[in-house]
Amino acid sequence: MNAHAPLGPFDANCGVEIRQERGQRAVFCGLTGIVWLHRKIQDAFFLVVGSRTCAHLIQSAAGVMIFAEPRFATAIIDERDLAGIADMNDELDRVVGRLIERRPEIRLLFLVGSCPSEVIKLDLSRAAQRLSRELSPDVRVLSYSGSGIETTFTQGEDACLASLVPTMPKAAADAEPELLVVGALADVVEDQFARIFAEMGIDRVRFLPARKAGEMPSVGSNTRMLLAQPFLADTARALEERGARRIAAPFPLGAEGTTAWLKAAADAFGVEAPRFEAATAPGLRRAEQALSPYRAMLGGRRVFFFPDSQLEIPLARFLSREMGMDLVEVGTPYLHRSHLADELAWLPPGTRIVEGQSLDEQMDRCRAASPDLTVCGLGLANPLEAEGLATKWSIELLFTPIQGYDQAGDLAELFARPLVRRTRLEV
Amino acid sequence: MQLTIWTYEGPPHIGALRVATAMSGLHYVLHAPQGDTYADLLFTMIERRDARPPVTYTTFQARDLGSDTAEIFKNAVAQAYERFQPEAMIVGASCTAELIQDDPGGLAKALALPIPVIPLELPAYQKKENWGASETFYRLVRALSVTGAEPAGRDGRRPLCNILGPTALGFRHRDDLVEIRSLIERLGIDVNVVAPLGASPSDLGRLGEADFNVVLYPEIARAAAQYLQKTFGQPMVETVPIGVAATVRFVEEVAAVAGIDPAPVLAGAPSRLPWYSRSVDSTYLTGKRVFIFGDATHALAAARVAATELGFKVVGLGTYTREFAREIRAEAALHGIEALVTDDYLDVEAAIQAATAELVLGTQMERHIAKRLGIPCAVISAPIHVQDFPARHSPQMGFEGANVLFDTWVHPLMMGLEEHLIGMFREDHEFHADAAPSHLTRHGAGSPATQVERSLLDDKEKPQVAGHPAEAAVRIVPIPDDKGEGISIWDASAEKELKKIPFFVRGKARANTERFARERALSLITVETLYDAKAHFGR
């Protein structure tokens, strides 16, 4: 632990410094993805198979809202299960039976693996197949792992979507090309992108995940996928296995990122330049207008990213290129070099990227650098504030619409707000 | 396996974390997978602490399982010692680490650190948060309290006590401590050590110097206090001073143990609750049906306050603390009801529904249930969320605590005048029978009660009235008799009459009427049946 690997491969093309670090990691596990996924897929239910710790995590994250009918729960493994006194599969069937009885409107049930269920090697994929057969056709049952030992925070969404891919309908081999936008986006963002694509003349656009379990898009060799989020490695691979081809692009954060992301799709679908410009010009103009007041607040300020969601590199690119911020360190829990290739190329030469984490040492570096703004998780935010550092808690970036032209100003505002607040408070 | 929608307690290592975070100079090394650091947020966000909890997690990942996780743990202990230089350490495993069996205690011992290192055995698949806190505190007290530090003779000095129990993330522990400390000091007693909250390992070494112990939260500190009683002969006061009467009793007991006259502290009217509760404005509170659930300490205290200090009728009492089931059962018997001892949220939900309560006093989890059922609710116990760590002084204990209880519990209820007028006139477009109380913000909208009632109706009606027009004149409700056979039907006019009963007692009226009809094998419930039942049961 804490032994630093030698400096990562130095990529002469983009000139960033990538270093790997191992040690204590202050990150969420993939179960946390349930907190937003249960809202996105409206008739899905997430049943974690794990320990009391898992149940406690989810309710600590989501339980501040008062739920009349929550769409997530935990099947807590107890000592009878571990001792083999109770057959775990029978127990799971019983729990699922009780759940479905109580919530007959559920159409899609995810069995979500956790650290305990992975360590004892409970085969949830077979359980899902068995339960799917029993509950068909009313309820489909899928499984994925959100365990901390395998997934970090947003990788839970990746695992969830990847589990959906095999169940997506097969597109006809001779079907027209279709654009598949992958990654859970806020409903309003999804609608904006659909309108822009329509104006470009790309009208066969689908989104994964769909808002209803029964409306998942089809996939086949006609499918061109455009990743809306940087953390979808497994989902992309699963889609590629079903014939889909990825359109390489940076991610749609900020005006520049959104334009490049849309342009990649436009090029793939042969949209003529004038039409592309006509479709994007109003959004681009509005984004520029919305961003400009924040440049004065953010320009020249130094920002430090702790690893959290894999959004760090696109966000750092946006803050550096469009807002004029200086990047002290960009931490990321995991770096997918090919999905992030366009983003890395856009970072200023010499940017320090740290993949992985050794918490105490990273905090030492942060304190020593004394950045103007630190992007970090909620476990670190208040302690760093108390030490006099301005922080932006990173989880909010997953809970807020930030993609696309009309959210570019909102995205900048998220980073400006803690700085503005500091100037306002006189106590 | 247990289907858990919400859990009342976290795993036991959270209890250990609460003790470690409450203290200073103590560090906790927890063998746990990546992701278990979510627990930090409980302290930095929910309790808004301004420092990271003193805990180092090993945060192992899947790729580490193939190699030496024991080595990772040893390194973590060594580095935590070097960086934080604590006076003492506790080491243990979370649920996943328990499965891989690395023996944190043995590994830490092998490092031979020059400080006490206390291993914790917290069985995560059997025990829960409060047990974890109690066990951790007990282990710490056992390991660190120094024999030979027994109380010296009194010769003229003031009596000296320890206050045991307050932790990090405790429900109002911060303010309870302020209240109780002030009461004790006003009695003329000095406080030796407060623990775990604010204590260091060396403070625990001085525990034996006190004359006696005050146990504020038995769930957390009873085991440690019993050990101290045995080891140092320190008597303990275990009366929990929540409510006016309990606080008076607490003061008297503390004074008796210390050999002091309690009269000056009890003189005057130390709490406003008794007068507020006797003032005529509170008359309408008489006999309000209240359901109480929480940890044993708070549920027991709430039942006594509700019945004897506010004049409510306790129609349900339960706890998730199995260790105190006996006390809860005895208290429930005094109210003529059976106690509910469970950690299953769905059982609690069913019990609240069956009890047709008008007010729920519970935890954050009961707020979910009350929302679904449309019942007013106030929080009396952990688990709690960020809004129950308020900035203002809000104790539950002592005389000021009683004032807080009065305000908090009465607030969600509809106020007297409004309740009267809604009982008389039901068609006002603003203050109608289904509206939420007007002093609460959601005034005017349909209350959740009616929404739930409607959706329950929908569910029940579907099989029977399929194919009938939606405005079917007779609603058929299957009511099984004792053998699960009989069925009574509400006729339309009786159904309409039922709607004239204000929503907060309508559920009870419906249940009573259906029971009345069932016991008499009436197949049709008419307006007459409704009033016959009313006369039979009273309110």
PDB file of C-alpha atoms in Angstrom, chain A residues 182-408:
ATOM      1  CA  VAL A 182     -25.384   6.143 -23.739  1.00  0.00           C
ATOM      2  CA  GLY A 183     -25.414   7.262 -20.092  1.00  0.00           C
ATOM      3  CA  ALA A 184     -28.159   8.442 -17.742  1.00  0.00           C
ATOM      4  CA  LEU A 185     -28.832  12.108 -18.449  1.00  0.00           C
ATOM      5  CA  ALA A 186     -31.286  14.465 -16.804  1.00  0.00           C
ATOM      6  CA  ASP A 187     -34.617  14.311 -18.643  1.00  0.00           C
ATOM      7  CA  VAL A 188     -34.346  17.949 -19.679  1.00  0.00           C
ATOM      8  CA  VAL A 189     -30.862  17.411 -21.151  1.00  0.00           C
ATOM      9  CA  GLU A 190     -32.015  14.336 -23.040  1.00  0.00           C
ATOM     10  CA  ASP A 191     -34.872  16.315 -24.591  1.00  0.00           C
ATOM     11  CA  GLN A 192     -32.547  19.157 -25.630  1.00  0.00           C
ATOM     12  CA  PHE A 193     -30.135  16.772 -27.349  1.00  0.00           C
ATOM     13  CA  ALA A 194     -33.005  15.012 -29.125  1.00  0.00           C
ATOM     14  CA  ARG A 195     -34.159  18.379 -30.515  1.00  0.00           C
ATOM     15  CA  ILE A 196     -30.693  19.361 -31.713  1.00  0.00           C
ATOM     16  CA  PHE A 197     -30.154  15.997 -33.410  1.00  0.00           C
ATOM     17  CA  ALA A 198     -33.562  16.333 -35.080  1.00  0.00           C
ATOM     18  CA  GLU A 199     -32.621  19.750 -36.420  1.00  0.00           C
ATOM     19  CA  MET A 200     -29.471  18.263 -37.909  1.00  0.00           C
ATOM     20  CA  GLY A 201     -31.645  15.668 -39.585  1.00  0.00           C
ATOM     21  CA  ILE A 202     -30.576  12.757 -37.358  1.00  0.00           C
ATOM     22  CA  ASP A 203     -34.011  11.616 -36.303  1.00  0.00           C
ATOM     23  CA  ARG A 204     -33.222   8.043 -35.400  1.00  0.00           C
ATOM     24  CA  VAL A 205     -31.850   8.812 -31.923  1.00  0.00           C
ATOM     25  CA  ARG A 206     -32.367   6.654 -28.850  1.00  0.00           C
ATOM     26  CA  PHE A 207     -31.120   6.923 -25.296  1.00  0.00           C
ATOM     27  CA  LEU A 208     -29.816   4.251 -22.918  1.00  0.00           C
ATOM     28  CA  PRO A 209     -31.204   3.856 -20.300  1.00  0.00           C
ATOM     29  CA  ALA A 210     -34.754   4.557 -21.397  1.00  0.00           C
ATOM     30  CA  ARG A 211     -37.161   6.005 -18.840  1.00  0.00           C
ATOM     31  CA  LYS A 212     -39.269   2.822 -18.800  1.00  0.00           C
ATOM     32  CA  ALA A 213     -38.038  -0.752 -18.556  1.00  0.00           C
ATOM     33  CA  GLY A 214     -40.124  -1.830 -21.549  1.00  0.00           C
ATOM     34  CA  GLU A 215     -38.777   0.896 -23.815  1.00  0.00           C
ATOM     35  CA  MET A 216     -35.073   0.049 -24.011  1.00  0.00           C
ATOM     36  CA  PRO A 217     -33.654   0.783 -27.471  1.00  0.00           C
ATOM     37  CA  SER A 218     -32.598  -1.867 -29.943  1.00  0.00           C
ATOM     38  CA  VAL A 219     -28.969  -2.496 -30.880  1.00  0.00           C
ATOM     39  CA  GLY A 220     -27.189  -4.037 -33.860  1.00  0.00           C
ATOM     40  CA  SER A 221     -24.602  -3.384 -36.506  1.00  0.00           C
ATOM     41  CA  ASN A 222     -26.529  -0.268 -37.542  1.00  0.00           C
ATOM     42  CA  THR A 223     -26.021   1.259 -34.105  1.00  0.00           C
ATOM     43  CA  ARG A 224     -23.559   4.146 -33.686  1.00  0.00           C
ATOM     44  CA  MET A 225     -23.079   4.916 -30.033  1.00  0.00           C
ATOM     45  CA  LEU A 226     -22.133   8.234 -28.566  1.00  0.00           C
ATOM     46  CA  LEU A 227     -21.076   8.119 -24.926  1.00  0.00           C
ATOM     47  CA  ALA A 228     -22.537  10.956 -22.879  1.00  0.00           C
ATOM     48  CA  GLN A 229     -20.555   9.972 -19.783  1.00  0.00           C
ATOM     49  CA  PRO A 230     -16.883   9.072 -19.397  1.00  0.00           C
ATOM     50  CA  PHE A 231     -17.399   6.117 -17.046  1.00  0.00           C
ATOM     51  CA  LEU A 232     -19.060   3.631 -19.399  1.00  0.00           C
ATOM     52  CA  ALA A 233     -16.220   1.254 -20.268  1.00  0.00           C
ATOM     53  CA  ASP A 234     -18.104  -2.014 -19.749  1.00  0.00           C
ATOM     54  CA  THR A 235     -21.324  -0.755 -21.303  1.00  0.00           C
ATOM     55  CA  ALA A 236     -19.463   0.353 -24.423  1.00  0.00           C
ATOM     56  CA  ARG A 237     -17.709  -2.998 -24.651  1.00  0.00           C
ATOM     57  CA  ALA A 238     -21.009  -4.878 -24.293  1.00  0.00           C
ATOM     58  CA  LEU A 239     -22.602  -2.721 -26.974  1.00  0.00           C
ATOM     59  CA  GLU A 240     -19.619  -3.272 -29.261  1.00  0.00           C
ATOM     60  CA  GLU A 241     -20.041  -7.002 -28.781  1.00  0.00           C
ATOM     61  CA  ARG A 242     -23.557  -6.594 -30.151  1.00  0.00           C
ATOM     62  CA  GLY A 243     -22.270  -4.813 -33.232  1.00  0.00           C
ATOM     63  CA  ALA A 244     -22.517  -1.180 -32.166  1.00  0.00           C
ATOM     64  CA  ARG A 245     -19.657   1.133 -33.136  1.00  0.00           C
ATOM     65  CA  ARG A 246     -18.460   3.937 -30.911  1.00  0.00           C
ATOM     66  CA  ILE A 247     -18.206   7.483 -32.205  1.00  0.00           C
ATOM     67  CA  ALA A 248     -15.069   8.921 -30.609  1.00  0.00           C
ATOM     68  CA  ALA A 249     -15.718  12.313 -29.059  1.00  0.00           C
ATOM     69  CA  PRO A 250     -14.954  14.444 -26.049  1.00  0.00           C
ATOM     70  CA  PHE A 251     -17.789  14.703 -23.545  1.00  0.00           C
ATOM     71  CA  PRO A 252     -20.600  17.267 -23.810  1.00  0.00           C
ATOM     72  CA  LEU A 253     -19.508  19.534 -20.974  1.00  0.00           C
ATOM     73  CA  GLY A 254     -19.233  23.248 -21.694  1.00  0.00           C
ATOM     74  CA  ALA A 255     -19.837  24.959 -25.027  1.00  0.00           C
ATOM     75  CA  GLU A 256     -16.723  23.575 -26.682  1.00  0.00           C
ATOM     76  CA  GLY A 257     -17.231  20.017 -25.437  1.00  0.00           C
ATOM     77  CA  THR A 258     -20.881  19.999 -26.475  1.00  0.00           C
ATOM     78  CA  THR A 259     -20.067  21.266 -29.963  1.00  0.00           C
ATOM     79  CA  ALA A 260     -17.335  18.685 -30.463  1.00  0.00           C
ATOM     80  CA  TRP A 261     -19.584  15.930 -29.132  1.00  0.00           C
ATOM     81  CA  LEU A 262     -22.429  16.898 -31.467  1.00  0.00           C
ATOM     82  CA  LYS A 263     -19.978  17.352 -34.347  1.00  0.00           C
ATOM     83  CA  ALA A 264     -18.673  13.814 -33.934  1.00  0.00           C
ATOM     84  CA  ALA A 265     -22.219  12.501 -34.306  1.00  0.00           C
ATOM     85  CA  ALA A 266     -22.932  14.858 -37.212  1.00  0.00           C
ATOM     86  CA  ASP A 267     -19.823  13.661 -39.053  1.00  0.00           C
ATOM     87  CA  ALA A 268     -20.700  10.040 -38.435  1.00  0.00           C
ATOM     88  CA  PHE A 269     -24.152  10.621 -39.922  1.00  0.00           C
ATOM     89  CA  GLY A 270     -22.923  12.750 -42.827  1.00  0.00           C
ATOM     90  CA  VAL A 271     -24.574  15.967 -41.732  1.00  0.00           C
ATOM     91  CA  GLU A 272     -23.438  18.845 -43.946  1.00  0.00           C
ATOM     92  CA  ALA A 273     -21.503  21.646 -42.260  1.00  0.00           C
ATOM     93  CA  PRO A 274     -24.083  24.413 -42.856  1.00  0.00           C
ATOM     94  CA  ARG A 275     -26.854  22.312 -41.410  1.00  0.00           C
ATOM     95  CA  PHE A 276     -24.718  21.441 -38.372  1.00  0.00           C
ATOM     96  CA  GLU A 277     -23.949  25.094 -37.829  1.00  0.00           C
ATOM     97  CA  ALA A 278     -27.575  26.096 -38.176  1.00  0.00           C
ATOM     98  CA  ALA A 279     -28.607  23.463 -35.625  1.00  0.00           C
ATOM     99  CA  THR A 280     -25.931  24.363 -33.082  1.00  0.00           C
ATOM    100  CA  ALA A 281     -25.532  28.122 -33.517  1.00  0.00           C
ATOM    101  CA  PRO A 282     -28.386  29.212 -31.191  1.00  0.00           C
ATOM    102  CA  GLY A 283     -27.234  26.890 -28.410  1.00  0.00           C
ATOM    103  CA  LEU A 284     -23.628  27.898 -28.839  1.00  0.00           C
ATOM    104  CA  ARG A 285     -24.528  31.572 -28.704  1.00  0.00           C
ATOM    105  CA  ARG A 286     -26.581  31.084 -25.533  1.00  0.00           C
ATOM    106  CA  ALA A 287     -23.820  29.021 -23.908  1.00  0.00           C
ATOM    107  CA  GLU A 288     -21.211  31.698 -24.660  1.00  0.00           C
ATOM    108  CA  GLN A 289     -23.480  34.332 -23.226  1.00  0.00           C
ATOM    109  CA  ALA A 290     -24.164  32.309 -20.089  1.00  0.00           C
ATOM    110  CA  LEU A 291     -20.485  31.460 -19.541  1.00  0.00           C
ATOM    111  CA  SER A 292     -18.998  34.907 -19.900  1.00  0.00           C
ATOM    112  CA  PRO A 293     -19.929  36.327 -16.470  1.00  0.00           C
ATOM    113  CA  TYR A 294     -18.263  33.352 -14.769  1.00  0.00           C
ATOM    114  CA  ARG A 295     -14.930  33.791 -16.587  1.00  0.00           C
ATOM    115  CA  ALA A 296     -14.110  36.793 -14.449  1.00  0.00           C
ATOM    116  CA  MET A 297     -14.843  34.843 -11.270  1.00  0.00           C
ATOM    117  CA  LEU A 298     -13.011  31.659 -12.230  1.00  0.00           C
ATOM    118  CA  GLY A 299     -10.247  32.839 -14.579  1.00  0.00           C
ATOM    119  CA  GLY A 300      -6.748  32.442 -13.155  1.00  0.00           C
ATOM    120  CA  ARG A 301      -8.011  30.519 -10.117  1.00  0.00           C
ATOM    121  CA  ARG A 302      -6.264  27.257  -9.230  1.00  0.00           C
ATOM    122  CA  VAL A 303      -8.333  24.093  -8.949  1.00  0.00           C
ATOM    123  CA  PHE A 304      -7.492  20.687  -7.426  1.00  0.00           C
ATOM    124  CA  PHE A 305      -9.572  17.572  -8.155  1.00  0.00           C
ATOM    125  CA  PHE A 306      -9.798  14.617  -5.797  1.00  0.00           C
ATOM    126  CA  PRO A 307     -10.868  11.386  -7.558  1.00  0.00           C
ATOM    127  CA  ASP A 308     -14.562  10.570  -7.468  1.00  0.00           C
ATOM    128  CA  SER A 309     -16.573   9.946 -10.629  1.00  0.00           C
ATOM    129  CA  GLN A 310     -14.265   9.888 -13.718  1.00  0.00           C
ATOM    130  CA  LEU A 311     -15.885  13.177 -14.725  1.00  0.00           C
ATOM    131  CA  GLU A 312     -12.779  14.953 -13.417  1.00  0.00           C
ATOM    132  CA  ILE A 313     -10.806  15.049 -16.676  1.00  0.00           C
ATOM    133  CA  PRO A 314     -13.620  16.472 -18.857  1.00  0.00           C
ATOM    134  CA  LEU A 315     -14.461  18.946 -16.101  1.00  0.00           C
ATOM    135  CA  ALA A 316     -10.827  19.993 -15.755  1.00  0.00           C
ATOM    136  CA  ARG A 317     -10.650  20.453 -19.524  1.00  0.00           C
ATOM    137  CA  PHE A 318     -13.768  22.669 -19.428  1.00  0.00           C
ATOM    138  CA  LEU A 319     -12.524  24.741 -16.507  1.00  0.00           C
ATOM    139  CA  SER A 320      -9.100  25.169 -18.038  1.00  0.00           C
ATOM    140  CA  ARG A 321      -9.990  25.912 -21.659  1.00  0.00           C
ATOM    141  CA  GLU A 322     -13.288  27.732 -21.311  1.00  0.00           C
ATOM    142  CA  MET A 323     -12.999  29.300 -17.857  1.00  0.00           C
ATOM    143  CA  GLY A 324      -9.258  29.963 -17.797  1.00  0.00           C
ATOM    144  CA  MET A 325      -8.603  28.091 -14.562  1.00  0.00           C
ATOM    145  CA  ASP A 326      -5.223  26.581 -13.696  1.00  0.00           C
ATOM    146  CA  LEU A 327      -5.132  22.856 -12.961  1.00  0.00           C
ATOM    147  CA  VAL A 328      -3.063  21.902  -9.927  1.00  0.00           C
ATOM    148  CA  GLU A 329      -3.884  18.195  -9.929  1.00  0.00           C
ATOM    149  CA  VAL A 330      -6.595  16.140 -11.586  1.00  0.00           C
ATOM    150  CA  GLY A 331      -7.392  12.971  -9.652  1.00  0.00           C
ATOM    151  CA  THR A 332      -9.508  10.262 -11.232  1.00  0.00           C
ATOM    152  CA  PRO A 333     -10.443   6.870  -9.786  1.00  0.00           C
ATOM    153  CA  TYR A 334      -9.898   5.191 -13.143  1.00  0.00           C
ATOM    154  CA  LEU A 335      -8.639   6.397 -16.495  1.00  0.00           C
ATOM    155  CA  HIS A 336      -9.971   4.823 -19.690  1.00  0.00           C
ATOM    156  CA  ARG A 337      -7.273   6.012 -22.050  1.00  0.00           C
ATOM    157  CA  SER A 338      -9.102   5.510 -25.322  1.00  0.00           C
ATOM    158  CA  HIS A 339     -12.500   6.889 -24.262  1.00  0.00           C
ATOM    159  CA  LEU A 340     -10.692   9.892 -22.796  1.00  0.00           C
ATOM    160  CA  ALA A 341      -8.213  10.342 -25.633  1.00  0.00           C
ATOM    161  CA  ASP A 342      -9.830  13.488 -27.050  1.00  0.00           C
ATOM    162  CA  GLU A 343     -10.142  14.970 -23.574  1.00  0.00           C
ATOM    163  CA  LEU A 344      -6.493  14.277 -22.712  1.00  0.00           C
ATOM    164  CA  ALA A 345      -5.398  15.918 -25.934  1.00  0.00           C
ATOM    165  CA  TRP A 346      -7.214  19.073 -24.885  1.00  0.00           C
ATOM    166  CA  LEU A 347      -5.586  19.379 -21.468  1.00  0.00           C
ATOM    167  CA  PRO A 348      -2.750  21.892 -21.105  1.00  0.00           C
ATOM    168  CA  PRO A 349       0.723  20.338 -21.432  1.00  0.00           C
ATOM    169  CA  GLY A 350       2.135  19.167 -18.138  1.00  0.00           C
ATOM    170  CA  THR A 351      -1.227  18.701 -16.429  1.00  0.00           C
ATOM    171  CA  ARG A 352      -0.743  16.347 -13.480  1.00  0.00           C
ATOM    172  CA  ILE A 353      -3.237  13.491 -13.655  1.00  0.00           C
ATOM    173  CA  VAL A 354      -3.335  11.017 -10.776  1.00  0.00           C
ATOM    174  CA  GLU A 355      -5.142   7.743 -11.315  1.00  0.00           C
ATOM    175  CA  GLY A 356      -6.094   6.062  -8.037  1.00  0.00           C
ATOM    176  CA  GLN A 357      -5.520   7.560  -4.614  1.00  0.00           C
ATOM    177  CA  SER A 358      -3.529   7.571  -1.438  1.00  0.00           C
ATOM    178  CA  LEU A 359      -5.739   9.809   0.616  1.00  0.00           C
ATOM    179  CA  ASP A 360      -3.439  11.220   3.280  1.00  0.00           C
ATOM    180  CA  GLU A 361      -0.685  11.984   0.802  1.00  0.00           C
ATOM    181  CA  GLN A 362      -3.093  13.562  -1.624  1.00  0.00           C
ATOM    182  CA  MET A 363      -4.428  15.742   1.188  1.00  0.00           C
ATOM    183  CA  ASP A 364      -0.863  16.752   2.012  1.00  0.00           C
ATOM    184  CA  ARG A 365      -0.318  17.776  -1.624  1.00  0.00           C
ATOM    185  CA  CYS A 366      -3.609  19.664  -1.618  1.00  0.00           C
ATOM    186  CA  ARG A 367      -2.767  21.556   1.563  1.00  0.00           C
ATOM    187  CA  ALA A 368       0.697  22.364   0.273  1.00  0.00           C
ATOM    188  CA  ALA A 369      -0.680  23.688  -3.027  1.00  0.00           C
ATOM    189  CA  SER A 370      -3.428  25.634  -1.242  1.00  0.00           C
ATOM    190  CA  PRO A 371      -5.669  25.793  -4.338  1.00  0.00           C
ATOM    191  CA  ASP A 372      -8.427  28.387  -4.755  1.00  0.00           C
ATOM    192  CA  LEU A 373     -10.971  25.618  -5.250  1.00  0.00           C
ATOM    193  CA  THR A 374     -10.877  21.935  -4.302  1.00  0.00           C
ATOM    194  CA  VAL A 375     -13.294  19.498  -5.907  1.00  0.00           C
ATOM    195  CA  CYS A 376     -13.807  16.597  -3.492  1.00  0.00           C
ATOM    196  CA  GLY A 377     -16.279  14.250  -1.877  1.00  0.00           C
ATOM    197  CA  LEU A 378     -18.446  15.077   1.126  1.00  0.00           C
ATOM    198  CA  GLY A 379     -16.201  13.201   3.521  1.00  0.00           C
ATOM    199  CA  LEU A 380     -13.436  15.729   2.848  1.00  0.00           C
ATOM    200  CA  ALA A 381     -15.346  18.907   2.007  1.00  0.00           C
ATOM    201  CA  ASN A 382     -16.235  20.263   5.455  1.00  0.00           C
ATOM    202  CA  PRO A 383     -12.878  19.297   6.989  1.00  0.00           C
ATOM    203  CA  LEU A 384     -11.048  21.117   4.175  1.00  0.00           C
ATOM    204  CA  GLU A 385     -13.376  24.133   4.486  1.00  0.00           C
ATOM    205  CA  ALA A 386     -12.526  24.235   8.186  1.00  0.00           C
ATOM    206  CA  GLU A 387      -8.871  24.354   7.186  1.00  0.00           C
ATOM    207  CA  GLY A 388      -9.637  27.405   5.051  1.00  0.00           C
ATOM    208  CA  LEU A 389      -9.872  25.792   1.601  1.00  0.00           C
ATOM    209  CA  ALA A 390     -12.862  26.529  -0.629  1.00  0.00           C
ATOM    210  CA  THR A 391     -14.421  23.277  -1.832  1.00  0.00           C
ATOM    211  CA  LYS A 392     -16.909  22.137  -4.419  1.00  0.00           C
ATOM    212  CA  TRP A 393     -18.492  18.822  -3.435  1.00  0.00           C
ATOM    213  CA  SER A 394     -18.216  16.572  -6.423  1.00  0.00           C
ATOM    214  CA  ILE A 395     -21.268  14.353  -6.031  1.00  0.00           C
ATOM    215  CA  GLU A 396     -23.520  17.243  -6.996  1.00  0.00           C
ATOM    216  CA  LEU A 397     -22.091  17.000 -10.514  1.00  0.00           C
ATOM    217  CA  LEU A 398     -23.921  13.694 -10.874  1.00  0.00           C
ATOM    218  CA  PHE A 399     -27.198  15.035  -9.491  1.00  0.00           C
ATOM    219  CA  THR A 400     -27.386  18.203 -11.551  1.00  0.00           C
ATOM    220  CA  PRO A 401     -28.074  18.686 -15.256  1.00  0.00           C
ATOM    221  CA  ILE A 402     -24.637  19.815 -16.511  1.00  0.00           C
ATOM    222  CA  GLN A 403     -24.355  18.527 -20.078  1.00  0.00           C
ATOM    223  CA  GLY A 404     -25.182  20.471 -23.235  1.00  0.00           C
ATOM    224  CA  TYR A 405     -25.265  24.127 -24.267  1.00  0.00           C
ATOM    225  CA  ASP A 406     -28.073  25.289 -22.051  1.00  0.00           C
ATOM    226  CA  GLN A 407     -26.467  23.855 -18.937  1.00  0.00           C
ATOM    227  CA  ALA A 408     -22.962  25.237 -19.618  1.00  0.00           C
TER     228      ALA A 408
END
